[in-house]
Amino acid sequence: MSSDVTAPKWSLRLPADCSIAAIRSVYDLIREAFNRQDRLEIDCSSVDKADVTSIQLLLSAAKTGDAQGRPVVLTSFSQSLRNTLRRAGFASEAMIDQHFPQKKDGT
């Protein structure tokens, strides 16, 4: 996925609870933010509760953005979200990077 750093972007910080119990409201937040700009950055640093539904939603958002030429970039994965990714089968950082476009250290 290519991203143009000069393209307008919208940033969204995910809430602490991204578990199945709260996933509908998280979906609504992402959908609303996705519709605002061409490029969306999703800050994952506050996520304390995550499960496979949150992984599915983030993967779907990234793939939808890629298919529409509207980059979705994830920033600052919390340790809880990283642990959930590993439990879901994303065994390495390279595998996570392949499926979840990330912004790292100012890039």
CSV table of N, CA, C and O in Angstrom, one decimal:
chain,number,residue,atom,x,y,z
A,1,MET,N,0.9,-1.2,0.0
A,1,MET,CA,0.0,0.0,0.0
A,1,MET,C,0.9,1.2,0.0
A,1,MET,O,1.8,1.4,0.8
A,2,SER,N,0.7,2.1,-0.9
A,2,SER,CA,1.4,3.3,-0.9
A,2,SER,C,0.6,4.4,-0.2
A,2,SER,O,-0.6,4.4,-0.2
A,3,SER,N,1.4,5.4,0.3
A,3,SER,CA,0.7,6.5,1.0
A,3,SER,C,1.4,7.8,0.7
A,3,SER,O,2.6,7.9,0.6
A,4,ASP,N,0.6,8.7,0.4
A,4,ASP,CA,1.0,10.1,0.1
A,4,ASP,C,1.0,10.9,1.3
A,4,ASP,O,-0.1,11.2,1.8
A,5,VAL,N,2.2,11.3,1.9
A,5,VAL,CA,2.2,12.0,3.1
A,5,VAL,C,1.6,13.4,3.0
A,5,VAL,O,1.3,14.0,4.1
A,6,THR,N,1.4,13.9,1.8
A,6,THR,CA,0.8,15.2,1.7
A,6,THR,C,-0.7,15.1,1.5
A,6,THR,O,-1.4,16.2,1.6
A,7,ALA,N,-1.3,13.9,1.4
A,7,ALA,CA,-2.7,13.8,1.3
A,7,ALA,C,-3.4,14.2,2.6
A,7,ALA,O,-2.9,14.0,3.6
A,8,PRO,N,-4.6,14.8,2.5
A,8,PRO,CA,-5.4,15.1,3.7
A,8,PRO,C,-5.6,13.8,4.5
A,8,PRO,O,-5.8,12.8,3.9
A,9,LYS,N,-5.5,13.9,5.8
A,9,LYS,CA,-5.7,12.8,6.6
A,9,LYS,C,-6.6,13.1,7.8
A,9,LYS,O,-6.8,14.2,8.2
A,10,TRP,N,-7.2,12.0,8.4
A,10,TRP,CA,-8.0,12.2,9.5
A,10,TRP,C,-7.5,11.2,10.5
A,10,TRP,O,-7.2,10.0,10.2
A,11,SER,N,-7.2,11.6,11.8
A,11,SER,CA,-6.7,10.7,12.8
A,11,SER,C,-7.8,10.3,13.7
A,11,SER,O,-8.7,11.1,14.1
A,12,LEU,N,-7.8,9.0,14.1
A,12,LEU,CA,-8.8,8.5,15.1
A,12,LEU,C,-8.0,7.7,16.1
A,12,LEU,O,-7.2,6.9,15.8
A,13,ARG,N,-8.3,8.0,17.4
A,13,ARG,CA,-7.7,7.2,18.5
A,13,ARG,C,-8.8,6.1,18.9
A,13,ARG,O,-9.9,6.5,19.3
A,14,LEU,N,-8.4,4.9,18.8
A,14,LEU,CA,-9.4,3.8,19.2
A,14,LEU,C,-9.6,3.9,20.7
A,14,LEU,O,-8.7,4.2,21.5
A,15,PRO,N,-10.8,3.5,21.2
A,15,PRO,CA,-11.1,3.5,22.6
A,15,PRO,C,-10.4,2.4,23.3
A,15,PRO,O,-9.8,1.4,22.6
A,16,ALA,N,-10.4,2.4,24.6
A,16,ALA,CA,-9.7,1.3,25.4
A,16,ALA,C,-10.4,-0.1,25.1
A,16,ALA,O,-9.7,-1.1,25.0
A,17,ASP,N,-11.7,-0.1,25.0
A,17,ASP,CA,-12.4,-1.4,24.8
A,17,ASP,C,-12.7,-1.6,23.3
A,17,ASP,O,-13.6,-0.9,22.8
A,18,CYS,N,-12.0,-2.5,22.7
A,18,CYS,CA,-12.2,-2.8,21.3
A,18,CYS,C,-12.6,-4.3,21.3
A,18,CYS,O,-12.4,-5.0,20.2
A,19,SER,N,-13.2,-4.8,22.3
A,19,SER,CA,-13.6,-6.2,22.4
A,19,SER,C,-15.0,-6.4,21.7
A,19,SER,O,-15.6,-5.4,21.3
A,20,ILE,N,-15.4,-7.6,21.6
A,20,ILE,CA,-16.7,-7.8,20.9
A,20,ILE,C,-17.9,-7.1,21.6
A,20,ILE,O,-18.8,-6.7,20.9
A,21,ALA,N,-17.8,-6.8,22.9
A,21,ALA,CA,-18.8,-6.1,23.5
A,21,ALA,C,-19.0,-4.6,23.1
A,21,ALA,O,-20.0,-4.1,23.1
A,22,ALA,N,-17.9,-4.1,22.6
A,22,ALA,CA,-17.9,-2.7,22.1
A,22,ALA,C,-17.6,-2.5,20.6
A,22,ALA,O,-17.5,-1.4,20.2
A,23,ILE,N,-17.5,-3.6,19.9
A,23,ILE,CA,-17.1,-3.5,18.5
A,23,ILE,C,-18.0,-2.7,17.6
A,23,ILE,O,-17.5,-2.0,16.7
A,24,ARG,N,-19.3,-2.7,17.9
A,24,ARG,CA,-20.2,-1.9,17.0
A,24,ARG,C,-19.9,-0.4,17.1
A,24,ARG,O,-19.9,0.3,16.1
A,25,SER,N,-19.6,0.1,18.3
A,25,SER,CA,-19.3,1.5,18.4
A,25,SER,C,-17.9,1.8,17.8
A,25,SER,O,-17.7,2.9,17.2
A,26,VAL,N,-17.0,0.9,17.9
A,26,VAL,CA,-15.7,1.1,17.3
A,26,VAL,C,-15.8,1.1,15.8
A,26,VAL,O,-15.3,1.9,15.1
A,27,TYR,N,-16.7,0.2,15.2
A,27,TYR,CA,-16.9,0.1,13.8
A,27,TYR,C,-17.5,1.5,13.3
A,27,TYR,O,-17.1,2.0,12.3
A,28,ASP,N,-18.5,2.0,14.1
A,28,ASP,CA,-19.1,3.3,13.8
A,28,ASP,C,-18.1,4.4,13.7
A,28,ASP,O,-18.1,5.3,12.9
A,29,LEU,N,-17.1,4.4,14.7
A,29,LEU,CA,-16.1,5.4,14.8
A,29,LEU,C,-15.2,5.4,13.5
A,29,LEU,O,-14.9,6.4,12.9
A,30,ILE,N,-14.8,4.1,13.2
A,30,ILE,CA,-13.9,4.0,12.0
A,30,ILE,C,-14.6,4.3,10.7
A,30,ILE,O,-14.1,5.0,9.9
A,31,ARG,N,-15.9,3.9,10.6
A,31,ARG,CA,-16.6,4.2,9.4
A,31,ARG,C,-16.8,5.7,9.2
A,31,ARG,O,-16.6,6.3,8.1
A,32,GLU,N,-17.1,6.4,10.3
A,32,GLU,CA,-17.3,7.9,10.3
A,32,GLU,C,-16.0,8.6,9.9
A,32,GLU,O,-15.9,9.5,9.0
A,33,ALA,N,-14.9,8.2,10.5
A,33,ALA,CA,-13.6,8.8,10.2
A,33,ALA,C,-13.2,8.5,8.8
A,33,ALA,O,-12.6,9.3,8.1
A,34,PHE,N,-13.4,7.3,8.3
A,34,PHE,CA,-13.0,6.8,7.0
A,34,PHE,C,-13.7,7.7,6.0
A,34,PHE,O,-13.2,8.0,4.9
A,35,ASN,N,-14.9,8.1,6.2
A,35,ASN,CA,-15.7,8.9,5.3
A,35,ASN,C,-15.3,10.4,5.2
A,35,ASN,O,-15.7,11.1,4.4
A,36,ARG,N,-14.5,10.8,6.2
A,36,ARG,CA,-14.2,12.2,6.3
A,36,ARG,C,-13.0,12.7,5.3
A,36,ARG,O,-13.0,13.8,4.8
A,37,GLN,N,-12.0,11.8,5.2
A,37,GLN,CA,-10.8,12.2,4.4
A,37,GLN,C,-10.4,11.1,3.5
A,37,GLN,O,-10.8,10.0,3.6
A,38,ASP,N,-9.4,11.4,2.7
A,38,ASP,CA,-8.8,10.4,1.8
A,38,ASP,C,-7.9,9.4,2.5
A,38,ASP,O,-7.8,8.3,2.1
A,39,ARG,N,-7.3,9.9,3.6
A,39,ARG,CA,-6.3,9.1,4.3
A,39,ARG,C,-6.7,9.1,5.8
A,39,ARG,O,-7.0,10.1,6.3
A,40,LEU,N,-6.6,7.9,6.4
A,40,LEU,CA,-7.0,7.7,7.8
A,40,LEU,C,-5.9,7.1,8.6
A,40,LEU,O,-5.3,6.1,8.2
A,41,GLU,N,-5.5,7.7,9.7
A,41,GLU,CA,-4.6,7.2,10.6
A,41,GLU,C,-5.4,6.7,11.8
A,41,GLU,O,-6.2,7.5,12.4
A,42,ILE,N,-5.2,5.5,12.3
A,42,ILE,CA,-5.8,5.0,13.4
A,42,ILE,C,-4.8,4.7,14.5
A,42,ILE,O,-3.9,3.9,14.4
A,43,ASP,N,-4.9,5.5,15.6
A,43,ASP,CA,-4.0,5.4,16.8
A,43,ASP,C,-4.5,4.2,17.6
A,43,ASP,O,-5.6,4.3,18.2
A,44,CYS,N,-3.7,3.2,17.8
A,44,CYS,CA,-4.1,2.0,18.6
A,44,CYS,C,-3.5,2.0,20.0
A,44,CYS,O,-3.5,0.9,20.6
A,45,SER,N,-2.9,3.1,20.4
A,45,SER,CA,-2.2,3.1,21.7
A,45,SER,C,-3.0,2.9,22.9
A,45,SER,O,-2.5,2.5,24.0
A,46,SER,N,-4.3,3.3,22.9
A,46,SER,CA,-5.2,3.2,24.1
A,46,SER,C,-5.9,1.9,24.2
A,46,SER,O,-6.6,1.7,25.2
A,47,VAL,N,-5.7,1.0,23.3
A,47,VAL,CA,-6.5,-0.3,23.4
A,47,VAL,C,-6.0,-1.1,24.5
A,47,VAL,O,-4.9,-1.6,24.6
A,48,ASP,N,-6.9,-1.4,25.5
A,48,ASP,CA,-6.7,-2.3,26.6
A,48,ASP,C,-7.3,-3.6,26.4
A,48,ASP,O,-6.8,-4.6,27.0
A,49,LYS,N,-8.5,-3.6,25.8
A,49,LYS,CA,-9.2,-4.9,25.6
A,49,LYS,C,-9.4,-5.1,24.1
A,49,LYS,O,-9.9,-4.2,23.4
A,50,ALA,N,-8.9,-6.2,23.6
A,50,ALA,CA,-9.0,-6.5,22.2
A,50,ALA,C,-9.2,-8.0,22.0
A,50,ALA,O,-8.8,-8.8,22.9
A,51,ASP,N,-9.9,-8.4,21.0
A,51,ASP,CA,-10.1,-9.8,20.6
A,51,ASP,C,-10.1,-9.9,19.1
A,51,ASP,O,-9.8,-9.0,18.4
A,52,VAL,N,-10.5,-11.1,18.7
A,52,VAL,CA,-10.4,-11.4,17.2
A,52,VAL,C,-11.3,-10.4,16.4
A,52,VAL,O,-11.1,-10.1,15.3
A,53,THR,N,-12.4,-10.0,17.0
A,53,THR,CA,-13.3,-9.1,16.3
A,53,THR,C,-12.6,-7.7,16.0
A,53,THR,O,-12.8,-7.2,14.9
A,54,SER,N,-11.8,-7.2,16.9
A,54,SER,CA,-11.1,-6.0,16.7
A,54,SER,C,-10.0,-6.2,15.6
A,54,SER,O,-9.8,-5.3,14.7
A,55,ILE,N,-9.4,-7.4,15.6
A,55,ILE,CA,-8.4,-7.7,14.5
A,55,ILE,C,-9.1,-7.7,13.2
A,55,ILE,O,-8.7,-7.2,12.2
A,56,GLN,N,-10.3,-8.4,13.1
A,56,GLN,CA,-11.0,-8.5,11.9
A,56,GLN,C,-11.4,-7.1,11.4
A,56,GLN,O,-11.4,-6.8,10.2
A,57,LEU,N,-11.9,-6.2,12.3
A,57,LEU,CA,-12.3,-4.9,11.9
A,57,LEU,C,-11.2,-4.1,11.3
A,57,LEU,O,-11.3,-3.4,10.3
A,58,LEU,N,-10.0,-4.1,12.0
A,58,LEU,CA,-8.9,-3.4,11.5
A,58,LEU,C,-8.3,-3.9,10.2
A,58,LEU,O,-8.0,-3.1,9.3
A,59,LEU,N,-8.3,-5.2,10.0
A,59,LEU,CA,-7.9,-5.8,8.8
A,59,LEU,C,-8.9,-5.4,7.7
A,59,LEU,O,-8.4,-5.0,6.6
A,60,SER,N,-10.1,-5.4,7.9
A,60,SER,CA,-11.1,-5.1,6.9
A,60,SER,C,-11.0,-3.6,6.5
A,60,SER,O,-11.1,-3.2,5.4
A,61,ALA,N,-10.8,-2.7,7.5
A,61,ALA,CA,-10.6,-1.3,7.2
A,61,ALA,C,-9.4,-1.1,6.4
A,61,ALA,O,-9.4,-0.3,5.4
A,62,ALA,N,-8.3,-1.8,6.7
A,62,ALA,CA,-7.1,-1.6,5.9
A,62,ALA,C,-7.3,-2.1,4.5
A,62,ALA,O,-6.8,-1.4,3.5
A,63,LYS,N,-7.9,-3.2,4.3
A,63,LYS,CA,-8.1,-3.8,3.0
A,63,LYS,C,-9.1,-2.9,2.2
A,63,LYS,O,-8.9,-2.7,1.0
A,64,THR,N,-10.2,-2.4,2.8
A,64,THR,CA,-11.1,-1.6,2.1
A,64,THR,C,-10.4,-0.3,1.7
A,64,THR,O,-10.6,0.1,0.5
A,65,GLY,N,-9.6,0.3,2.6
A,65,GLY,CA,-8.9,1.5,2.2
A,65,GLY,C,-8.0,1.3,1.0
A,65,GLY,O,-7.9,2.1,0.1
A,66,ASP,N,-7.3,0.2,1.0
A,66,ASP,CA,-6.3,-0.2,0.0
A,66,ASP,C,-7.1,-0.4,-1.3
A,66,ASP,O,-6.7,0.1,-2.4
A,67,ALA,N,-8.2,-1.1,-1.3
A,67,ALA,CA,-9.0,-1.3,-2.5
A,67,ALA,C,-9.6,0.0,-3.1
A,67,ALA,O,-9.7,0.1,-4.3
A,68,GLN,N,-9.8,1.0,-2.2
A,68,GLN,CA,-10.4,2.2,-2.7
A,68,GLN,C,-9.3,3.3,-3.0
A,68,GLN,O,-9.7,4.4,-3.3
A,69,GLY,N,-8.1,2.9,-2.8
A,69,GLY,CA,-7.0,3.9,-2.9
A,69,GLY,C,-7.0,5.0,-1.9
A,69,GLY,O,-6.5,6.1,-2.1
A,70,ARG,N,-7.5,4.6,-0.7
A,70,ARG,CA,-7.6,5.6,0.4
A,70,ARG,C,-6.9,4.9,1.6
A,70,ARG,O,-7.4,4.1,2.3
A,71,PRO,N,-5.6,5.3,1.8
A,71,PRO,CA,-4.8,4.6,2.8
A,71,PRO,C,-5.3,4.6,4.2
A,71,PRO,O,-5.8,5.7,4.6
A,72,VAL,N,-5.3,3.5,4.9
A,72,VAL,CA,-5.6,3.4,6.3
A,72,VAL,C,-4.3,3.0,6.9
A,72,VAL,O,-3.7,1.9,6.6
A,73,VAL,N,-3.7,3.8,7.8
A,73,VAL,CA,-2.5,3.5,8.5
A,73,VAL,C,-2.7,3.4,10.0
A,73,VAL,O,-3.3,4.2,10.6
A,74,LEU,N,-2.2,2.3,10.6
A,74,LEU,CA,-2.3,2.1,12.0
A,74,LEU,C,-1.0,2.6,12.7
A,74,LEU,O,0.1,2.5,12.2
A,75,THR,N,-1.2,3.3,13.9
A,75,THR,CA,-0.1,3.8,14.6
A,75,THR,C,-0.2,3.3,16.0
A,75,THR,O,-1.2,3.0,16.6
A,76,SER,N,1.0,3.2,16.6
A,76,SER,CA,1.2,2.9,18.1
A,76,SER,C,0.3,1.8,18.6
A,76,SER,O,-0.5,2.0,19.4
A,77,PHE,N,0.6,0.6,18.2
A,77,PHE,CA,-0.1,-0.6,18.7
A,77,PHE,C,0.2,-0.7,20.2
A,77,PHE,O,1.3,-0.8,20.6
A,78,SER,N,-0.9,-0.9,21.0
A,78,SER,CA,-0.7,-1.1,22.4
A,78,SER,C,-0.2,-2.6,22.6
A,78,SER,O,-0.3,-3.4,21.7
A,79,GLN,N,0.3,-2.8,23.8
A,79,GLN,CA,0.8,-4.2,24.0
A,79,GLN,C,-0.4,-5.2,24.0
A,79,GLN,O,-0.2,-6.3,23.5
A,80,SER,N,-1.5,-4.8,24.5
A,80,SER,CA,-2.7,-5.6,24.5
A,80,SER,C,-3.1,-6.0,23.1
A,80,SER,O,-3.4,-7.2,22.8
A,81,LEU,N,-3.1,-5.0,22.2
A,81,LEU,CA,-3.4,-5.3,20.8
A,81,LEU,C,-2.4,-6.2,20.1
A,81,LEU,O,-2.7,-7.1,19.4
A,82,ARG,N,-1.1,-6.0,20.4
A,82,ARG,CA,0.0,-6.9,19.9
A,82,ARG,C,-0.2,-8.3,20.4
A,82,ARG,O,-0.1,-9.3,19.6
A,83,ASN,N,-0.6,-8.5,21.7
A,83,ASN,CA,-0.8,-9.8,22.2
A,83,ASN,C,-2.0,-10.5,21.5
A,83,ASN,O,-1.9,-11.7,21.2
A,84,THR,N,-3.0,-9.7,21.2
A,84,THR,CA,-4.2,-10.3,20.6
A,84,THR,C,-3.8,-10.7,19.1
A,84,THR,O,-4.2,-11.7,18.6
A,85,LEU,N,-3.0,-9.8,18.5
A,85,LEU,CA,-2.6,-10.2,17.1
A,85,LEU,C,-1.8,-11.5,17.1
A,85,LEU,O,-2.0,-12.4,16.2
A,86,ARG,N,-0.9,-11.7,18.1
A,86,ARG,CA,-0.2,-12.9,18.2
A,86,ARG,C,-1.1,-14.1,18.4
A,86,ARG,O,-0.9,-15.2,17.8
A,87,ARG,N,-2.1,-14.0,19.3
A,87,ARG,CA,-3.0,-15.0,19.6
A,87,ARG,C,-3.9,-15.4,18.4
A,87,ARG,O,-4.3,-16.5,18.2
A,88,ALA,N,-4.1,-14.4,17.5
A,88,ALA,CA,-4.9,-14.6,16.3
A,88,ALA,C,-4.1,-15.2,15.2
A,88,ALA,O,-4.6,-15.5,14.1
A,89,GLY,N,-2.8,-15.4,15.4
A,89,GLY,CA,-2.0,-16.1,14.4
A,89,GLY,C,-1.0,-15.3,13.7
A,89,GLY,O,-0.2,-15.7,12.8
A,90,PHE,N,-0.9,-14.0,14.0
A,90,PHE,CA,0.1,-13.1,13.4
A,90,PHE,C,1.4,-13.3,14.2
A,90,PHE,O,1.7,-12.6,15.2
A,91,ALA,N,2.2,-14.3,13.9
A,91,ALA,CA,3.3,-14.7,14.7
A,91,ALA,C,4.5,-13.8,14.7
A,91,ALA,O,5.3,-13.9,15.7
A,92,SER,N,4.7,-12.9,13.8
A,92,SER,CA,5.9,-12.1,13.7
A,92,SER,C,5.5,-10.7,13.4
A,92,SER,O,4.5,-10.4,12.9
A,93,GLU,N,6.5,-9.8,13.7
A,93,GLU,CA,6.3,-8.4,13.3
A,93,GLU,C,6.2,-8.2,11.8
A,93,GLU,O,5.4,-7.4,11.3
A,94,ALA,N,6.9,-9.0,11.0
A,94,ALA,CA,6.8,-9.0,9.6
A,94,ALA,C,5.4,-9.3,9.1
A,94,ALA,O,4.9,-8.7,8.2
A,95,MET,N,4.8,-10.3,9.7
A,95,MET,CA,3.5,-10.7,9.3
A,95,MET,C,2.5,-9.6,9.7
A,95,MET,O,1.6,-9.4,8.9
A,96,ILE,N,2.6,-9.0,10.8
A,96,ILE,CA,1.8,-7.9,11.2
A,96,ILE,C,1.9,-6.8,10.2
A,96,ILE,O,0.9,-6.2,9.8
A,97,ASP,N,3.2,-6.4,9.9
A,97,ASP,CA,3.4,-5.3,8.9
A,97,ASP,C,2.8,-5.6,7.6
A,97,ASP,O,2.3,-4.7,6.9
A,98,GLN,N,2.8,-6.9,7.2
A,98,GLN,CA,2.3,-7.3,5.9
A,98,GLN,C,0.8,-7.0,5.8
A,98,GLN,O,0.3,-6.6,4.7
A,99,HIS,N,0.1,-7.2,6.8
A,99,HIS,CA,-1.4,-7.1,6.8
A,99,HIS,C,-1.9,-5.8,7.4
A,99,HIS,O,-3.1,-5.5,7.1
A,100,PHE,N,-1.2,-5.2,8.2
A,100,PHE,CA,-1.6,-3.9,8.9
A,100,PHE,C,-0.6,-2.8,8.6
A,100,PHE,O,0.4,-2.7,9.3
A,101,PRO,N,-0.9,-2.0,7.6
A,101,PRO,CA,0.0,-0.9,7.3
A,101,PRO,C,0.2,0.0,8.5
A,101,PRO,O,-0.8,0.4,9.1
A,102,GLN,N,1.4,0.3,8.9
A,102,GLN,CA,1.7,1.0,10.1
A,102,GLN,C,2.6,2.2,9.8
A,102,GLN,O,3.5,2.2,8.9
A,103,LYS,N,2.4,3.2,10.6
A,103,LYS,CA,3.2,4.4,10.6
A,103,LYS,C,4.2,4.2,11.7
A,103,LYS,O,3.8,4.0,12.9
A,104,LYS,N,5.5,4.3,11.4
A,104,LYS,CA,6.5,4.1,12.5
A,104,LYS,C,7.4,5.3,12.6
A,104,LYS,O,8.0,5.7,11.6
A,105,ASP,N,7.6,5.7,13.8
A,105,ASP,CA,8.5,6.8,14.1
A,105,ASP,C,8.6,7.9,13.1
A,105,ASP,O,9.6,8.2,12.5
A,106,GLY,N,7.4,8.6,12.9
A,106,GLY,CA,7.3,9.8,12.1
A,106,GLY,C,7.3,9.5,10.6
A,106,GLY,O,7.3,10.5,9.8
A,107,THR,N,7.2,8.3,10.2
A,107,THR,CA,7.2,8.0,8.7
A,107,THR,C,5.8,7.6,8.3
A,107,THR,O,5.0,7.2,9.0
